[in-house]
Coordinates of C-alpha atoms in Angstrom, one line a residue:
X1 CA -20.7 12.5 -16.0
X2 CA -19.9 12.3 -19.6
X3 CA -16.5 11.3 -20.2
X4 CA -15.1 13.0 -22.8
X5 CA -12.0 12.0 -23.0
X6 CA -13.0 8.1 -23.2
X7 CA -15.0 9.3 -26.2
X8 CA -12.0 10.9 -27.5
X9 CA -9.9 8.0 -27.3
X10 CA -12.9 5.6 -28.9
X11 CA -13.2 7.5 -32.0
X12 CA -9.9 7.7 -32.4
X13 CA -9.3 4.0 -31.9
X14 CA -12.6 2.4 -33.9
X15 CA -14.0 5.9 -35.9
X16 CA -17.8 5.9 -35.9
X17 CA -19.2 5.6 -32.1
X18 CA -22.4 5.0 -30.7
X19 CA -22.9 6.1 -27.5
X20 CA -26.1 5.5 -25.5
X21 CA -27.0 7.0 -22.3
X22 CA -30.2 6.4 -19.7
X23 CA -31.9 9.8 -20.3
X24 CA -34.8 9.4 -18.0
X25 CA -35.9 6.6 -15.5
X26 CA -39.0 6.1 -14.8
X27 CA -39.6 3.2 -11.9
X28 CA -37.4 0.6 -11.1
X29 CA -34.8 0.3 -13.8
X30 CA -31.2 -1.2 -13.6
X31 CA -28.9 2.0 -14.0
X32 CA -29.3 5.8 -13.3
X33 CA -29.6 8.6 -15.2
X34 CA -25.9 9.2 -17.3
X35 CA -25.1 5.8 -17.3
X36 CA -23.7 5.0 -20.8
X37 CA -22.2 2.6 -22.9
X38 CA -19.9 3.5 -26.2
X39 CA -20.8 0.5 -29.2
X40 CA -19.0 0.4 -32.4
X41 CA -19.2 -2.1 -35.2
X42 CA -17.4 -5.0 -33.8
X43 CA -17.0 -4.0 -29.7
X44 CA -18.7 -1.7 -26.8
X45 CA -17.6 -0.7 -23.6
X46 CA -19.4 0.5 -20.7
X47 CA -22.7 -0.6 -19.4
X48 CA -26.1 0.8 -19.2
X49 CA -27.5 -2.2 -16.9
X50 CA -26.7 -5.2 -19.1
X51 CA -29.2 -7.8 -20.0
X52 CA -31.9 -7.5 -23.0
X53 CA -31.8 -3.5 -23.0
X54 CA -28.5 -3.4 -23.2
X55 CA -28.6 -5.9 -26.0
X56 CA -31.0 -5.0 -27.7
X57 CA -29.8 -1.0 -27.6
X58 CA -25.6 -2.1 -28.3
X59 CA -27.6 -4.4 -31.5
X60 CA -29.8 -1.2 -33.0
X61 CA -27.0 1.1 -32.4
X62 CA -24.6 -0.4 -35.2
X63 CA -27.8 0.5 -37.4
X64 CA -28.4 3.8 -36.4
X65 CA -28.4 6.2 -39.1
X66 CA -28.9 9.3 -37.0
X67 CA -29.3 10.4 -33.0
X68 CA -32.3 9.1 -31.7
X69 CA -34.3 9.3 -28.3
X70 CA -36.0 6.3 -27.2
X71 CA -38.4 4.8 -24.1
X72 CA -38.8 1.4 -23.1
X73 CA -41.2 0.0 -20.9
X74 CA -38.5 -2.9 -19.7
X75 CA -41.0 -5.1 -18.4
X76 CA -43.5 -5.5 -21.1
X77 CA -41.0 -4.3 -23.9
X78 CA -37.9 -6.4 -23.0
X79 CA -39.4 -9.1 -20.6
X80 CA -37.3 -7.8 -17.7
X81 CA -38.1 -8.0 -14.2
X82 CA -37.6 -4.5 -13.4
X83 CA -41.1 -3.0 -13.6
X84 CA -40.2 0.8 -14.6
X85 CA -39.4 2.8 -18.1
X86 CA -35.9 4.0 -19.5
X87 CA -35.5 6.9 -22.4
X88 CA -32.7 6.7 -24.4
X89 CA -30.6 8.8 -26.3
X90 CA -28.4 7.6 -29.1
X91 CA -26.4 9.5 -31.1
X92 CA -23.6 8.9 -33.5
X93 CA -19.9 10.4 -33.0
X94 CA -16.9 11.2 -35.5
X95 CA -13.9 12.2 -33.7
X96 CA -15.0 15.7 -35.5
X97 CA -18.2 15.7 -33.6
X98 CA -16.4 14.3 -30.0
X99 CA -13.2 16.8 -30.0
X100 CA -15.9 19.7 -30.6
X101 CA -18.5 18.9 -27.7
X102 CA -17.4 21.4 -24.5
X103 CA -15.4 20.9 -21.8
X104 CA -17.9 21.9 -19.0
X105 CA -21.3 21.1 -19.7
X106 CA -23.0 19.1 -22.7
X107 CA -26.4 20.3 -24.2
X108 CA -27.7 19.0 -26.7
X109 CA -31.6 18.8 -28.6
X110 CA -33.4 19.4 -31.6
X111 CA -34.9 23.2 -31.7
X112 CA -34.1 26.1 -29.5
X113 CA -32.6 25.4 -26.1
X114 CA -35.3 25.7 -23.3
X115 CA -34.6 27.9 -20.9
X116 CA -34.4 25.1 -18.9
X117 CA -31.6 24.1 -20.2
X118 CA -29.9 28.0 -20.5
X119 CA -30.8 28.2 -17.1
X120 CA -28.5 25.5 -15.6
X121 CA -25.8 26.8 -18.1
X122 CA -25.4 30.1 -16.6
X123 CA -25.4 28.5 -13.1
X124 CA -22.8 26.1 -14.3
X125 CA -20.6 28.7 -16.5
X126 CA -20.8 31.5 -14.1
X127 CA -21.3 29.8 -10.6
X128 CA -19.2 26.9 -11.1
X129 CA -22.3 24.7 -10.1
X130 CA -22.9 21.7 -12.3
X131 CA -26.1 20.4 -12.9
X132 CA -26.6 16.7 -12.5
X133 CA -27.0 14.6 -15.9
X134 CA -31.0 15.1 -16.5
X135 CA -33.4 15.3 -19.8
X136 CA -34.5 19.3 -19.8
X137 CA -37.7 19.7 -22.1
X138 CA -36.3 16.7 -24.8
X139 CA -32.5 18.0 -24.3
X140 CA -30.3 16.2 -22.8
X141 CA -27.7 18.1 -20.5
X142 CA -24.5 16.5 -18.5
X143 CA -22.0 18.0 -16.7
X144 CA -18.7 16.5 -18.1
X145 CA -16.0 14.5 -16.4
X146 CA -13.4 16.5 -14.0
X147 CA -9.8 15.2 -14.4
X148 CA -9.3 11.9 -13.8
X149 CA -7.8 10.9 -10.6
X150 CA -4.3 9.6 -11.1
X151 CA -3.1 6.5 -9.9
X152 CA 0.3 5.0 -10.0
X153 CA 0.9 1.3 -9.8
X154 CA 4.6 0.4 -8.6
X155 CA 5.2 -3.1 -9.6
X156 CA 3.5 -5.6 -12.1
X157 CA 3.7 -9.0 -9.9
X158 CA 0.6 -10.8 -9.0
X159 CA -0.8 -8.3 -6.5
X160 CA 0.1 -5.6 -9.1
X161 CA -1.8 -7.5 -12.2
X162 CA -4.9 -7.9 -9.7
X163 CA -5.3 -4.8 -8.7
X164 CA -5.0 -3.4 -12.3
X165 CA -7.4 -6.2 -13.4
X166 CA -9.9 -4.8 -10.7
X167 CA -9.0 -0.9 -10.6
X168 CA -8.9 0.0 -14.6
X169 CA -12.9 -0.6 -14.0
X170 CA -13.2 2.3 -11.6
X171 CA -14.8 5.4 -13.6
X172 CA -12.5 8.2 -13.4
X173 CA -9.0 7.0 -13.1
X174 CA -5.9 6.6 -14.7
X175 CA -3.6 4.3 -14.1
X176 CA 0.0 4.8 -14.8
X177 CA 2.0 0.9 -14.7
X178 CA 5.6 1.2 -13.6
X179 CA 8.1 -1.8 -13.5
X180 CA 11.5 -2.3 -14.3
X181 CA 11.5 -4.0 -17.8
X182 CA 8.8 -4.3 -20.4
X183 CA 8.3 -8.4 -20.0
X184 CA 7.2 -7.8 -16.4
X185 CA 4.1 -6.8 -17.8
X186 CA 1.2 -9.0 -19.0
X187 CA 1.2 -9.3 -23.0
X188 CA -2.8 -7.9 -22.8
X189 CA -2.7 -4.4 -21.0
X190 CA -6.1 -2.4 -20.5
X191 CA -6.3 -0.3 -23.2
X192 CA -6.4 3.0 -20.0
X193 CA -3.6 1.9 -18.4
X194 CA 0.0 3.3 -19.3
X195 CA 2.8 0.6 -18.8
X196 CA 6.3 2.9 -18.0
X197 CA 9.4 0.5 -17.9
X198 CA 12.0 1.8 -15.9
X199 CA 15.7 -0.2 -14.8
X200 CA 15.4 2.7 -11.7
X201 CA 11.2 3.2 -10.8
X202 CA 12.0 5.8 -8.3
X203 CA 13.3 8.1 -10.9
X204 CA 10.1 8.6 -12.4
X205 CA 8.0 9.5 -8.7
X206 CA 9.1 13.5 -9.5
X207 CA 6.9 13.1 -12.8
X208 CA 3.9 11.9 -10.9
X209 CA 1.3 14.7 -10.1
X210 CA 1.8 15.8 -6.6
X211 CA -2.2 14.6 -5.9
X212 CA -1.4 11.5 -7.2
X213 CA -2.5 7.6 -5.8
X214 CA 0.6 5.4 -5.3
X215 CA 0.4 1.7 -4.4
X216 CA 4.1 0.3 -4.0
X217 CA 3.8 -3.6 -4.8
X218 CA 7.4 -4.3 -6.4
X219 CA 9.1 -7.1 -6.0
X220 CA 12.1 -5.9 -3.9
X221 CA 12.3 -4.5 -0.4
X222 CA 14.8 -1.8 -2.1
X223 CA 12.9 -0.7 -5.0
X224 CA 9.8 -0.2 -1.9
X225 CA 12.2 1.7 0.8
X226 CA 13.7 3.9 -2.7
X227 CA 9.7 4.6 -3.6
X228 CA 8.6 5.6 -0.3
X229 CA 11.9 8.0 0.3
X230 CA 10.9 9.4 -3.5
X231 CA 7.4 9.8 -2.9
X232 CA 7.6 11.4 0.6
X233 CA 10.3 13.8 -1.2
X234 CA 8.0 15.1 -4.1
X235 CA 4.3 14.4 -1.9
X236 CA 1.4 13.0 -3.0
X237 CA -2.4 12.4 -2.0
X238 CA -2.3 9.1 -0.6
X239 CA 0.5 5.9 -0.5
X240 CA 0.1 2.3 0.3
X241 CA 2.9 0.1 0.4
X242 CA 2.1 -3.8 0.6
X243 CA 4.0 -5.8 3.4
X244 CA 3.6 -7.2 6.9
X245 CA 3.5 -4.7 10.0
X246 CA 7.2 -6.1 10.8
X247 CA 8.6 -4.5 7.4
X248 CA 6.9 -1.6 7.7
X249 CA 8.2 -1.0 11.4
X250 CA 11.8 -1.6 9.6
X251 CA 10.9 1.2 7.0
X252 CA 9.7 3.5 9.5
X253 CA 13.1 3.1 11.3
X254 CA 15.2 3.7 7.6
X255 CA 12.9 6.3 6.6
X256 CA 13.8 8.0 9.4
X257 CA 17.3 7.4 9.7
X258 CA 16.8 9.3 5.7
X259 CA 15.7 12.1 7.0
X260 CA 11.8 12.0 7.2
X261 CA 9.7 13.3 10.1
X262 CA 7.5 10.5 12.0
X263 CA 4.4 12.5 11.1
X264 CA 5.3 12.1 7.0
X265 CA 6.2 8.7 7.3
X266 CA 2.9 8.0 9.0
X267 CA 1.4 8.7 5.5
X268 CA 2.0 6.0 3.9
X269 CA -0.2 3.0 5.0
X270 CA 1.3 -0.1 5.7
X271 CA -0.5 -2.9 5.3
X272 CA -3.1 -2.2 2.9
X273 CA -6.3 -4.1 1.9
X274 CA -8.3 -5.9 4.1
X275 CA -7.3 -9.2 6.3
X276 CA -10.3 -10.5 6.4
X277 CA -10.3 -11.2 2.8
X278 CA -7.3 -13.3 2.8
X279 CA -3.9 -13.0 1.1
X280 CA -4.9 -14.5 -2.4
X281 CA -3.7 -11.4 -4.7
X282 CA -7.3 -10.9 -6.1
X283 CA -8.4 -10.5 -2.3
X284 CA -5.7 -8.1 -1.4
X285 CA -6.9 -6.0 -4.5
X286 CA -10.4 -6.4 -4.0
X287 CA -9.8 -4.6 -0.3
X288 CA -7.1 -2.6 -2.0
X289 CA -9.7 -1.0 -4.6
X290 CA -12.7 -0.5 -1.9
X291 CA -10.6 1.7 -0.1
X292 CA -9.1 3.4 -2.8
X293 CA -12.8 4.1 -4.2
X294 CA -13.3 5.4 -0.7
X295 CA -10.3 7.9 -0.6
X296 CA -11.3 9.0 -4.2
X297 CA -15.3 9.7 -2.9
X298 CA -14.1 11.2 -0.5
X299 CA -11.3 13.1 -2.2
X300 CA -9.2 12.8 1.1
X301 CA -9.8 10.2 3.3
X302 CA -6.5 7.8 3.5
X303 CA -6.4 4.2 2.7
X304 CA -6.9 2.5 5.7
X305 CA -4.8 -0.2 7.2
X306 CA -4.5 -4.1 7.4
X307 CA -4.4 -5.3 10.7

């Protein structure tokens, strides 16, 4: 998927972007087709497979004077062990040339489109069916990426500053921070996360979309029973709340005694993560993330629990 937006934001941040996508496998190689990597003149994110091609691609981009569409034999070009072929395309962005590309589907090549190429545009415009990122006759077409999922993030502790740590990686979602003052957060926040400080969190769970990810990590048994009365009032797509079985059996009872049905309470998952990867906060939001990914492949398949 081409993201956009990301683009967006890295022309606006750094002005004259690079980015390089896989075009075409051709073997063995270390990323797929669409896998790209954004390189400006003193930084890059993203990650076509690492190692020399990524080097030696993120190096030659700052040079580039106009797109270009390279192959590489990696093993007796760049001395890797993967024995197959990559082609490259690299082209330059303004935040002009990013905030013009579509919205749906990017094409793009030198001469007339092939029909290809207009082919999988009618199917994508008038069908709704996207084609899969793919080089069509030398042009490069990629469907681009759908709104990004929204997760919230309920307290900024050392579970909370894990799980951001490991979830801001996840392609496609966007994280939205919430604690109760502004020096409860780290001093270094991932550029895609939004930090919201807030003396009352459970205010803001009306603003949240109503498909939204919550994970509920604060550091007060109130501000967590508050949250899950909020969230269960406005609804969202899935809710974890971190604790032991005995405080969640206590919240079921409050929830209750609030006013929720047993069958809404039994939405939010209590514990979360995975037991057998311990309680170091890392661990919790190593198990934490694998079953969010999960929920988001699957678009609606619920965190599972901790026994």
């Amino acid at each position: 998927m081409f993201d956009r937006a990301g683009l967006i934001a890295a022309c606006e941040a750094h002005g004259r972007v690079i980015r390089v996508v896989v075009a075409a496998v051709h073997g063995s190689t270390p990323r797929e087709v669409g896998a790209a990597m954004l390189v400006w003149a003193d930084g890059q994110s993203g990650t076509i497979g690492g190692g020399a091609l990524e080097y030696q691609l993120a190096k030659s981009a700052r040079h580039l004077h106009k797109d270009s569409l390279s192959r590489h034999a990696l093993g007796p070009d760049m001395g890797q062990c993967c024995g197959g072929a990559v082609e490259v395309l690299s082209e330059i962005y303004d935040l002009k040339r990013a905030q013009a590309l579509p919205e749906d589907v990017i094409a793009r090549g030198s001469g007339d489109m092939p029909l290809g190429v207009t082919r999988l545009l009618r199917a994508a415009r008038g069908q709704g069916t996207l084609p899969l990122a793919q080089l069509v006759d030398g042009w490069m077409v990629e469907p681009v990426a759908a709104t990004p999922h929204h997760l919230w993030v309920w307290g900024a502790g050392h579970v909370g500053r894990a799980l951001v740590d490991v979830v801001h990686k996840m392609p496609g979602v966007a994280i939205t921070w919430v604690d109760t003052a502004p020096d409860r957060f780290p001093a270094d926040v991932p550029q895609a996360v939004t930090c919201v400080p807030a003396a009352d969190p459970a205010v803001l769970a009306p603003h949240a979309p109503r498909d939204a990810h919550h994970l509920i990590l604060t550091y007060s048994h109130d501000l967590d029973l508050a949250l899950c009365y909020a969230l269960l009032s406005h609804g969202f797509d899935t809710c974890g709340l971190i604790g032991s079985a005995t405080k969640w059996a206590r919240f079921r009872k409050r929830l209750a005694a609030l006013g929720h049905t047993p069958a809404q309470i039994a939405r939010i998952i209590c514990p979360i993560g995975d037991p057998a990867l311990g309680k170091h906060p890392h661990m919790i939001a190593v198990g934490v993330a694998h079953r969010l990914a999960l929920s988001l492949q699957s678009e609606k398949r619920p965190m599972e629990r901790r026994a």
